[in-house]
């Protein structure tokens, strides 16, 4: 699914360019396991990619969705993820440890279904969006908050990264897909 690939690449790149993450080894293992759809998306290898200068993004429609050429897509996603990571660093200190610890407990609870954990993530993001004064559009704030929560959960318990990553991609895909398509 192209949308999940885009969301996975965006989240992965966000995590990779974020400051202060303690799960580098686990993050790169997502890449080696094929969980991240564009293994070459890694920021470390993107210096040779160039944006088109004519103002147009080359791409085509597939199943009614714009599919960008991989080189452009990777560069656009890298730029967007870096901008979102800067915002995320500002939000980071606003998120209370209790919220993160509650989510960690939900992820550790093997009795909760994937849907229930995604709902918990959604509730946490929506609660934070209401609690933190945000000077930006709601969808962008919710996207950044979801990605920052992912980083904070993985920093608290790196072994949860794969589970948290897939849950966050699922949440973003369900709730914010159209916003991401407009952004890219």
JSON list of C-alpha atoms in Angstrom, two decimals:
[
{"chain": "A", "resi": 1, "resn": "UNK", "atom": "CA", "xyz": [0.00, 0.00, 0.00]},
{"chain": "A", "resi": 2, "resn": "UNK", "atom": "CA", "xyz": [1.58, 3.26, -1.16]},
{"chain": "A", "resi": 3, "resn": "UNK", "atom": "CA", "xyz": [0.09, 5.38, 1.61]},
{"chain": "A", "resi": 4, "resn": "UNK", "atom": "CA", "xyz": [1.48, 3.17, 4.36]},
{"chain": "A", "resi": 5, "resn": "UNK", "atom": "CA", "xyz": [4.87, 3.31, 2.62]},
{"chain": "A", "resi": 6, "resn": "UNK", "atom": "CA", "xyz": [4.74, 7.09, 2.62]},
{"chain": "A", "resi": 7, "resn": "UNK", "atom": "CA", "xyz": [3.73, 7.21, 6.29]},
{"chain": "A", "resi": 8, "resn": "UNK", "atom": "CA", "xyz": [6.41, 4.65, 7.23]},
{"chain": "A", "resi": 9, "resn": "UNK", "atom": "CA", "xyz": [9.09, 6.60, 5.39]},
{"chain": "A", "resi": 10, "resn": "UNK", "atom": "CA", "xyz": [7.96, 9.87, 6.97]},
{"chain": "A", "resi": 11, "resn": "UNK", "atom": "CA", "xyz": [7.93, 8.44, 10.51]},
{"chain": "A", "resi": 12, "resn": "UNK", "atom": "CA", "xyz": [11.25, 6.64, 10.05]},
{"chain": "A", "resi": 13, "resn": "UNK", "atom": "CA", "xyz": [12.95, 9.76, 8.73]},
{"chain": "A", "resi": 14, "resn": "UNK", "atom": "CA", "xyz": [11.37, 11.90, 11.48]},
{"chain": "A", "resi": 15, "resn": "UNK", "atom": "CA", "xyz": [12.82, 9.54, 14.10]},
{"chain": "A", "resi": 16, "resn": "UNK", "atom": "CA", "xyz": [16.20, 9.42, 12.40]},
{"chain": "A", "resi": 17, "resn": "UNK", "atom": "CA", "xyz": [16.60, 13.21, 12.25]},
{"chain": "A", "resi": 18, "resn": "UNK", "atom": "CA", "xyz": [15.11, 13.88, 15.71]},
{"chain": "A", "resi": 19, "resn": "UNK", "atom": "CA", "xyz": [17.41, 15.01, 18.44]},
{"chain": "A", "resi": 20, "resn": "UNK", "atom": "CA", "xyz": [18.00, 12.88, 21.51]},
{"chain": "A", "resi": 21, "resn": "UNK", "atom": "CA", "xyz": [16.87, 9.43, 20.49]},
{"chain": "A", "resi": 22, "resn": "UNK", "atom": "CA", "xyz": [18.28, 6.44, 22.34]},
{"chain": "A", "resi": 23, "resn": "UNK", "atom": "CA", "xyz": [17.08, 3.65, 20.06]},
{"chain": "A", "resi": 24, "resn": "UNK", "atom": "CA", "xyz": [19.39, 4.07, 17.06]},
{"chain": "A", "resi": 25, "resn": "UNK", "atom": "CA", "xyz": [20.19, 0.35, 16.85]},
{"chain": "A", "resi": 26, "resn": "UNK", "atom": "CA", "xyz": [16.49, -0.64, 16.93]},
{"chain": "A", "resi": 27, "resn": "UNK", "atom": "CA", "xyz": [15.63, 2.04, 14.35]},
{"chain": "A", "resi": 28, "resn": "UNK", "atom": "CA", "xyz": [18.21, 0.77, 11.88]},
{"chain": "A", "resi": 29, "resn": "UNK", "atom": "CA", "xyz": [17.03, -2.79, 12.48]},
{"chain": "A", "resi": 30, "resn": "UNK", "atom": "CA", "xyz": [13.60, -1.70, 11.13]},
{"chain": "A", "resi": 31, "resn": "UNK", "atom": "CA", "xyz": [15.40, -0.87, 7.92]},
{"chain": "A", "resi": 32, "resn": "UNK", "atom": "CA", "xyz": [17.23, -4.20, 7.73]},
{"chain": "A", "resi": 33, "resn": "UNK", "atom": "CA", "xyz": [13.97, -6.10, 8.44]},
{"chain": "A", "resi": 34, "resn": "UNK", "atom": "CA", "xyz": [12.27, -4.38, 5.51]},
{"chain": "A", "resi": 35, "resn": "UNK", "atom": "CA", "xyz": [9.70, -2.64, 7.73]},
{"chain": "A", "resi": 36, "resn": "UNK", "atom": "CA", "xyz": [10.65, 0.71, 6.24]},
{"chain": "A", "resi": 37, "resn": "UNK", "atom": "CA", "xyz": [9.60, 0.59, 2.59]},
{"chain": "A", "resi": 38, "resn": "UNK", "atom": "CA", "xyz": [12.37, 2.77, 1.18]},
{"chain": "A", "resi": 39, "resn": "UNK", "atom": "CA", "xyz": [15.60, 1.46, 2.72]},
{"chain": "A", "resi": 40, "resn": "UNK", "atom": "CA", "xyz": [17.48, 4.15, 0.84]},
{"chain": "A", "resi": 41, "resn": "UNK", "atom": "CA", "xyz": [15.40, 6.88, 2.54]},
{"chain": "A", "resi": 42, "resn": "UNK", "atom": "CA", "xyz": [18.04, 7.11, 5.24]},
{"chain": "A", "resi": 43, "resn": "UNK", "atom": "CA", "xyz": [19.15, 10.69, 5.65]},
{"chain": "A", "resi": 44, "resn": "UNK", "atom": "CA", "xyz": [22.74, 9.53, 5.78]},
{"chain": "A", "resi": 45, "resn": "UNK", "atom": "CA", "xyz": [22.59, 8.65, 2.08]},
{"chain": "A", "resi": 46, "resn": "UNK", "atom": "CA", "xyz": [20.46, 11.48, 0.67]},
{"chain": "A", "resi": 47, "resn": "UNK", "atom": "CA", "xyz": [23.11, 14.08, -0.14]},
{"chain": "A", "resi": 48, "resn": "UNK", "atom": "CA", "xyz": [23.26, 13.15, -3.81]},
{"chain": "A", "resi": 49, "resn": "UNK", "atom": "CA", "xyz": [19.50, 13.53, -4.42]},
{"chain": "A", "resi": 50, "resn": "UNK", "atom": "CA", "xyz": [18.42, 16.71, -6.21]},
{"chain": "A", "resi": 51, "resn": "UNK", "atom": "CA", "xyz": [15.05, 18.39, -6.33]},
{"chain": "A", "resi": 52, "resn": "UNK", "atom": "CA", "xyz": [13.70, 19.38, -9.73]},
{"chain": "A", "resi": 53, "resn": "UNK", "atom": "CA", "xyz": [14.08, 23.07, -10.42]},
{"chain": "A", "resi": 54, "resn": "UNK", "atom": "CA", "xyz": [11.12, 23.55, -12.77]},
{"chain": "A", "resi": 55, "resn": "UNK", "atom": "CA", "xyz": [8.67, 23.68, -9.87]},
{"chain": "A", "resi": 56, "resn": "UNK", "atom": "CA", "xyz": [6.93, 20.49, -10.98]},
{"chain": "A", "resi": 57, "resn": "UNK", "atom": "CA", "xyz": [7.02, 17.19, -9.22]},
{"chain": "A", "resi": 58, "resn": "UNK", "atom": "CA", "xyz": [7.12, 14.32, -11.64]},
{"chain": "A", "resi": 59, "resn": "UNK", "atom": "CA", "xyz": [4.62, 11.62, -10.85]},
{"chain": "A", "resi": 60, "resn": "UNK", "atom": "CA", "xyz": [1.47, 9.86, -11.99]},
{"chain": "A", "resi": 61, "resn": "UNK", "atom": "CA", "xyz": [-1.90, 8.82, -10.63]},
{"chain": "A", "resi": 62, "resn": "UNK", "atom": "CA", "xyz": [-2.27, 5.26, -9.47]},
{"chain": "A", "resi": 63, "resn": "UNK", "atom": "CA", "xyz": [-5.58, 4.13, -7.97]},
{"chain": "A", "resi": 64, "resn": "UNK", "atom": "CA", "xyz": [-6.57, 7.79, -7.71]},
{"chain": "A", "resi": 65, "resn": "UNK", "atom": "CA", "xyz": [-3.52, 8.77, -5.65]},
{"chain": "A", "resi": 66, "resn": "UNK", "atom": "CA", "xyz": [-0.50, 10.76, -6.75]},
{"chain": "A", "resi": 67, "resn": "UNK", "atom": "CA", "xyz": [2.59, 8.57, -6.88]},
{"chain": "A", "resi": 68, "resn": "UNK", "atom": "CA", "xyz": [5.79, 10.58, -7.03]},
{"chain": "A", "resi": 69, "resn": "UNK", "atom": "CA", "xyz": [8.98, 9.35, -8.61]},
{"chain": "A", "resi": 70, "resn": "UNK", "atom": "CA", "xyz": [11.05, 7.66, -5.88]},
{"chain": "A", "resi": 71, "resn": "UNK", "atom": "CA", "xyz": [13.92, 10.19, -5.92]},
{"chain": "A", "resi": 72, "resn": "UNK", "atom": "CA", "xyz": [11.58, 13.17, -5.54]},
{"chain": "A", "resi": 73, "resn": "UNK", "atom": "CA", "xyz": [9.45, 11.35, -3.00]},
{"chain": "A", "resi": 74, "resn": "UNK", "atom": "CA", "xyz": [12.44, 10.51, -0.82]},
{"chain": "A", "resi": 75, "resn": "UNK", "atom": "CA", "xyz": [13.80, 14.05, -0.90]},
{"chain": "A", "resi": 76, "resn": "UNK", "atom": "CA", "xyz": [10.39, 15.61, -0.21]},
{"chain": "A", "resi": 77, "resn": "UNK", "atom": "CA", "xyz": [9.77, 13.21, 2.67]},
{"chain": "A", "resi": 78, "resn": "UNK", "atom": "CA", "xyz": [13.25, 13.91, 4.08]},
{"chain": "A", "resi": 79, "resn": "UNK", "atom": "CA", "xyz": [12.66, 17.67, 4.00]},
{"chain": "A", "resi": 80, "resn": "UNK", "atom": "CA", "xyz": [9.19, 17.41, 5.55]},
{"chain": "A", "resi": 81, "resn": "UNK", "atom": "CA", "xyz": [10.41, 15.00, 8.25]},
{"chain": "A", "resi": 82, "resn": "UNK", "atom": "CA", "xyz": [13.25, 17.36, 9.18]},
{"chain": "A", "resi": 83, "resn": "UNK", "atom": "CA", "xyz": [10.83, 20.28, 9.50]},
{"chain": "A", "resi": 84, "resn": "UNK", "atom": "CA", "xyz": [8.43, 18.19, 11.60]},
{"chain": "A", "resi": 85, "resn": "UNK", "atom": "CA", "xyz": [11.31, 17.00, 13.80]},
{"chain": "A", "resi": 86, "resn": "UNK", "atom": "CA", "xyz": [12.18, 20.64, 14.60]},
{"chain": "A", "resi": 87, "resn": "UNK", "atom": "CA", "xyz": [8.59, 21.23, 15.69]},
{"chain": "A", "resi": 88, "resn": "UNK", "atom": "CA", "xyz": [8.65, 17.93, 17.57]},
{"chain": "A", "resi": 89, "resn": "UNK", "atom": "CA", "xyz": [11.68, 19.00, 19.57]},
{"chain": "A", "resi": 90, "resn": "UNK", "atom": "CA", "xyz": [9.66, 22.01, 20.76]},
{"chain": "A", "resi": 91, "resn": "UNK", "atom": "CA", "xyz": [6.66, 19.80, 21.71]},
{"chain": "A", "resi": 92, "resn": "UNK", "atom": "CA", "xyz": [8.89, 17.23, 23.40]},
{"chain": "A", "resi": 93, "resn": "UNK", "atom": "CA", "xyz": [9.17, 19.06, 26.73]},
{"chain": "A", "resi": 94, "resn": "UNK", "atom": "CA", "xyz": [5.41, 19.73, 26.83]},
{"chain": "A", "resi": 95, "resn": "UNK", "atom": "CA", "xyz": [4.57, 16.02, 26.96]},
{"chain": "A", "resi": 96, "resn": "UNK", "atom": "CA", "xyz": [4.34, 14.74, 30.51]},
{"chain": "A", "resi": 97, "resn": "UNK", "atom": "CA", "xyz": [6.09, 11.51, 31.46]},
{"chain": "A", "resi": 98, "resn": "UNK", "atom": "CA", "xyz": [2.77, 10.11, 32.74]},
{"chain": "A", "resi": 99, "resn": "UNK", "atom": "CA", "xyz": [1.27, 10.17, 29.21]},
{"chain": "A", "resi": 100, "resn": "UNK", "atom": "CA", "xyz": [4.29, 8.33, 27.83]},
{"chain": "A", "resi": 101, "resn": "UNK", "atom": "CA", "xyz": [4.37, 5.81, 30.69]},
{"chain": "A", "resi": 102, "resn": "UNK", "atom": "CA", "xyz": [0.64, 5.09, 30.27]},
{"chain": "A", "resi": 103, "resn": "UNK", "atom": "CA", "xyz": [1.20, 4.38, 26.57]},
{"chain": "A", "resi": 104, "resn": "UNK", "atom": "CA", "xyz": [4.20, 2.17, 27.36]},
{"chain": "A", "resi": 105, "resn": "UNK", "atom": "CA", "xyz": [1.94, 0.11, 29.65]},
{"chain": "A", "resi": 106, "resn": "UNK", "atom": "CA", "xyz": [-0.66, -0.22, 26.87]},
{"chain": "A", "resi": 107, "resn": "UNK", "atom": "CA", "xyz": [2.01, -1.43, 24.43]},
{"chain": "A", "resi": 108, "resn": "UNK", "atom": "CA", "xyz": [3.27, -3.94, 26.99]},
{"chain": "A", "resi": 109, "resn": "UNK", "atom": "CA", "xyz": [-0.27, -5.29, 27.61]},
{"chain": "A", "resi": 110, "resn": "UNK", "atom": "CA", "xyz": [-0.49, -8.36, 25.40]},
{"chain": "A", "resi": 111, "resn": "UNK", "atom": "CA", "xyz": [-4.26, -8.57, 25.94]},
{"chain": "A", "resi": 112, "resn": "UNK", "atom": "CA", "xyz": [-4.90, -5.38, 23.95]},
{"chain": "A", "resi": 113, "resn": "UNK", "atom": "CA", "xyz": [-5.61, -5.73, 20.24]},
{"chain": "A", "resi": 114, "resn": "UNK", "atom": "CA", "xyz": [-3.88, -3.64, 17.61]},
{"chain": "A", "resi": 115, "resn": "UNK", "atom": "CA", "xyz": [-7.09, -1.58, 17.24]},
{"chain": "A", "resi": 116, "resn": "UNK", "atom": "CA", "xyz": [-7.28, -0.93, 21.00]},
{"chain": "A", "resi": 117, "resn": "UNK", "atom": "CA", "xyz": [-3.66, 0.23, 21.13]},
{"chain": "A", "resi": 118, "resn": "UNK", "atom": "CA", "xyz": [-4.21, 2.47, 18.09]},
{"chain": "A", "resi": 119, "resn": "UNK", "atom": "CA", "xyz": [-7.24, 3.93, 19.88]},
{"chain": "A", "resi": 120, "resn": "UNK", "atom": "CA", "xyz": [-5.11, 4.59, 22.99]},
{"chain": "A", "resi": 121, "resn": "UNK", "atom": "CA", "xyz": [-2.54, 6.35, 20.81]},
{"chain": "A", "resi": 122, "resn": "UNK", "atom": "CA", "xyz": [-5.29, 8.39, 19.16]},
{"chain": "A", "resi": 123, "resn": "UNK", "atom": "CA", "xyz": [-6.75, 9.41, 22.53]},
{"chain": "A", "resi": 124, "resn": "UNK", "atom": "CA", "xyz": [-3.32, 10.43, 23.81]},
{"chain": "A", "resi": 125, "resn": "UNK", "atom": "CA", "xyz": [-2.62, 12.54, 20.70]},
{"chain": "A", "resi": 126, "resn": "UNK", "atom": "CA", "xyz": [-6.03, 14.21, 20.86]},
{"chain": "A", "resi": 127, "resn": "UNK", "atom": "CA", "xyz": [-5.62, 14.91, 24.58]},
{"chain": "A", "resi": 128, "resn": "UNK", "atom": "CA", "xyz": [-2.21, 16.47, 24.02]},
{"chain": "A", "resi": 129, "resn": "UNK", "atom": "CA", "xyz": [-3.54, 18.52, 21.09]},
{"chain": "A", "resi": 130, "resn": "UNK", "atom": "CA", "xyz": [-6.16, 19.98, 23.46]},
{"chain": "A", "resi": 131, "resn": "UNK", "atom": "CA", "xyz": [-3.72, 20.52, 26.35]},
{"chain": "A", "resi": 132, "resn": "UNK", "atom": "CA", "xyz": [-0.78, 22.10, 24.52]},
{"chain": "A", "resi": 133, "resn": "UNK", "atom": "CA", "xyz": [-1.26, 25.58, 23.04]},
{"chain": "A", "resi": 134, "resn": "UNK", "atom": "CA", "xyz": [-0.58, 25.05, 19.35]},
{"chain": "A", "resi": 135, "resn": "UNK", "atom": "CA", "xyz": [-0.04, 27.76, 16.80]},
{"chain": "A", "resi": 136, "resn": "UNK", "atom": "CA", "xyz": [-0.50, 25.58, 13.71]},
{"chain": "A", "resi": 137, "resn": "UNK", "atom": "CA", "xyz": [-3.12, 23.60, 11.87]},
{"chain": "A", "resi": 138, "resn": "UNK", "atom": "CA", "xyz": [-4.64, 20.77, 13.88]},
{"chain": "A", "resi": 139, "resn": "UNK", "atom": "CA", "xyz": [-3.59, 17.97, 11.49]},
{"chain": "A", "resi": 140, "resn": "UNK", "atom": "CA", "xyz": [0.05, 19.05, 11.55]},
{"chain": "A", "resi": 141, "resn": "UNK", "atom": "CA", "xyz": [0.02, 19.25, 15.34]},
{"chain": "A", "resi": 142, "resn": "UNK", "atom": "CA", "xyz": [-1.53, 15.79, 15.64]},
{"chain": "A", "resi": 143, "resn": "UNK", "atom": "CA", "xyz": [1.00, 14.32, 13.20]},
{"chain": "A", "resi": 144, "resn": "UNK", "atom": "CA", "xyz": [3.94, 15.80, 15.10]},
{"chain": "A", "resi": 145, "resn": "UNK", "atom": "CA", "xyz": [2.50, 14.76, 18.47]},
{"chain": "A", "resi": 146, "resn": "UNK", "atom": "CA", "xyz": [2.03, 11.16, 17.28]},
{"chain": "A", "resi": 147, "resn": "UNK", "atom": "CA", "xyz": [5.60, 11.03, 16.02]},
{"chain": "A", "resi": 148, "resn": "UNK", "atom": "CA", "xyz": [7.01, 12.62, 19.20]},
{"chain": "A", "resi": 149, "resn": "UNK", "atom": "CA", "xyz": [5.06, 10.10, 21.31]},
{"chain": "A", "resi": 150, "resn": "UNK", "atom": "CA", "xyz": [6.61, 7.33, 19.22]},
{"chain": "A", "resi": 151, "resn": "UNK", "atom": "CA", "xyz": [10.07, 8.72, 19.91]},
{"chain": "A", "resi": 152, "resn": "UNK", "atom": "CA", "xyz": [9.39, 9.14, 23.65]},
{"chain": "A", "resi": 153, "resn": "UNK", "atom": "CA", "xyz": [7.95, 5.63, 24.01]},
{"chain": "A", "resi": 154, "resn": "UNK", "atom": "CA", "xyz": [10.94, 4.13, 22.17]},
{"chain": "A", "resi": 155, "resn": "UNK", "atom": "CA", "xyz": [13.32, 6.21, 24.30]},
{"chain": "A", "resi": 156, "resn": "UNK", "atom": "CA", "xyz": [11.62, 4.84, 27.42]},
{"chain": "A", "resi": 157, "resn": "UNK", "atom": "CA", "xyz": [11.66, 1.24, 26.18]},
{"chain": "A", "resi": 158, "resn": "UNK", "atom": "CA", "xyz": [13.65, 0.71, 22.94]},
{"chain": "A", "resi": 159, "resn": "UNK", "atom": "CA", "xyz": [12.44, -2.89, 22.61]},
{"chain": "A", "resi": 160, "resn": "UNK", "atom": "CA", "xyz": [8.95, -1.54, 21.86]},
{"chain": "A", "resi": 161, "resn": "UNK", "atom": "CA", "xyz": [10.07, 0.41, 18.78]},
{"chain": "A", "resi": 162, "resn": "UNK", "atom": "CA", "xyz": [8.81, -2.04, 16.14]},
{"chain": "A", "resi": 163, "resn": "UNK", "atom": "CA", "xyz": [5.39, -2.33, 17.80]},
{"chain": "A", "resi": 164, "resn": "UNK", "atom": "CA", "xyz": [5.08, 1.42, 18.42]},
{"chain": "A", "resi": 165, "resn": "UNK", "atom": "CA", "xyz": [6.29, 2.20, 14.90]},
{"chain": "A", "resi": 166, "resn": "UNK", "atom": "CA", "xyz": [3.68, -0.02, 13.23]},
{"chain": "A", "resi": 167, "resn": "UNK", "atom": "CA", "xyz": [0.92, 1.30, 15.51]},
{"chain": "A", "resi": 168, "resn": "UNK", "atom": "CA", "xyz": [1.85, 4.90, 14.77]},
{"chain": "A", "resi": 169, "resn": "UNK", "atom": "CA", "xyz": [1.97, 4.24, 11.02]},
{"chain": "A", "resi": 170, "resn": "UNK", "atom": "CA", "xyz": [-1.48, 2.63, 11.32]},
{"chain": "A", "resi": 171, "resn": "UNK", "atom": "CA", "xyz": [-2.81, 5.64, 13.29]},
{"chain": "A", "resi": 172, "resn": "UNK", "atom": "CA", "xyz": [-1.30, 8.18, 10.88]},
{"chain": "A", "resi": 173, "resn": "UNK", "atom": "CA", "xyz": [-2.60, 6.25, 7.88]},
{"chain": "A", "resi": 174, "resn": "UNK", "atom": "CA", "xyz": [-6.13, 6.12, 9.32]},
{"chain": "A", "resi": 175, "resn": "UNK", "atom": "CA", "xyz": [-6.35, 9.65, 10.71]},
{"chain": "A", "resi": 176, "resn": "UNK", "atom": "CA", "xyz": [-3.96, 11.87, 8.75]},
{"chain": "A", "resi": 177, "resn": "UNK", "atom": "CA", "xyz": [-3.39, 10.27, 5.35]},
{"chain": "A", "resi": 178, "resn": "UNK", "atom": "CA", "xyz": [-5.09, 13.02, 3.34]},
{"chain": "A", "resi": 179, "resn": "UNK", "atom": "CA", "xyz": [-3.14, 15.69, 5.21]},
{"chain": "A", "resi": 180, "resn": "UNK", "atom": "CA", "xyz": [0.16, 13.94, 4.41]},
{"chain": "A", "resi": 181, "resn": "UNK", "atom": "CA", "xyz": [-0.77, 13.60, 0.73]},
{"chain": "A", "resi": 182, "resn": "UNK", "atom": "CA", "xyz": [-1.46, 17.35, 0.61]},
{"chain": "A", "resi": 183, "resn": "UNK", "atom": "CA", "xyz": [1.82, 18.09, 2.39]},
{"chain": "A", "resi": 184, "resn": "UNK", "atom": "CA", "xyz": [3.91, 15.95, 0.04]}
]
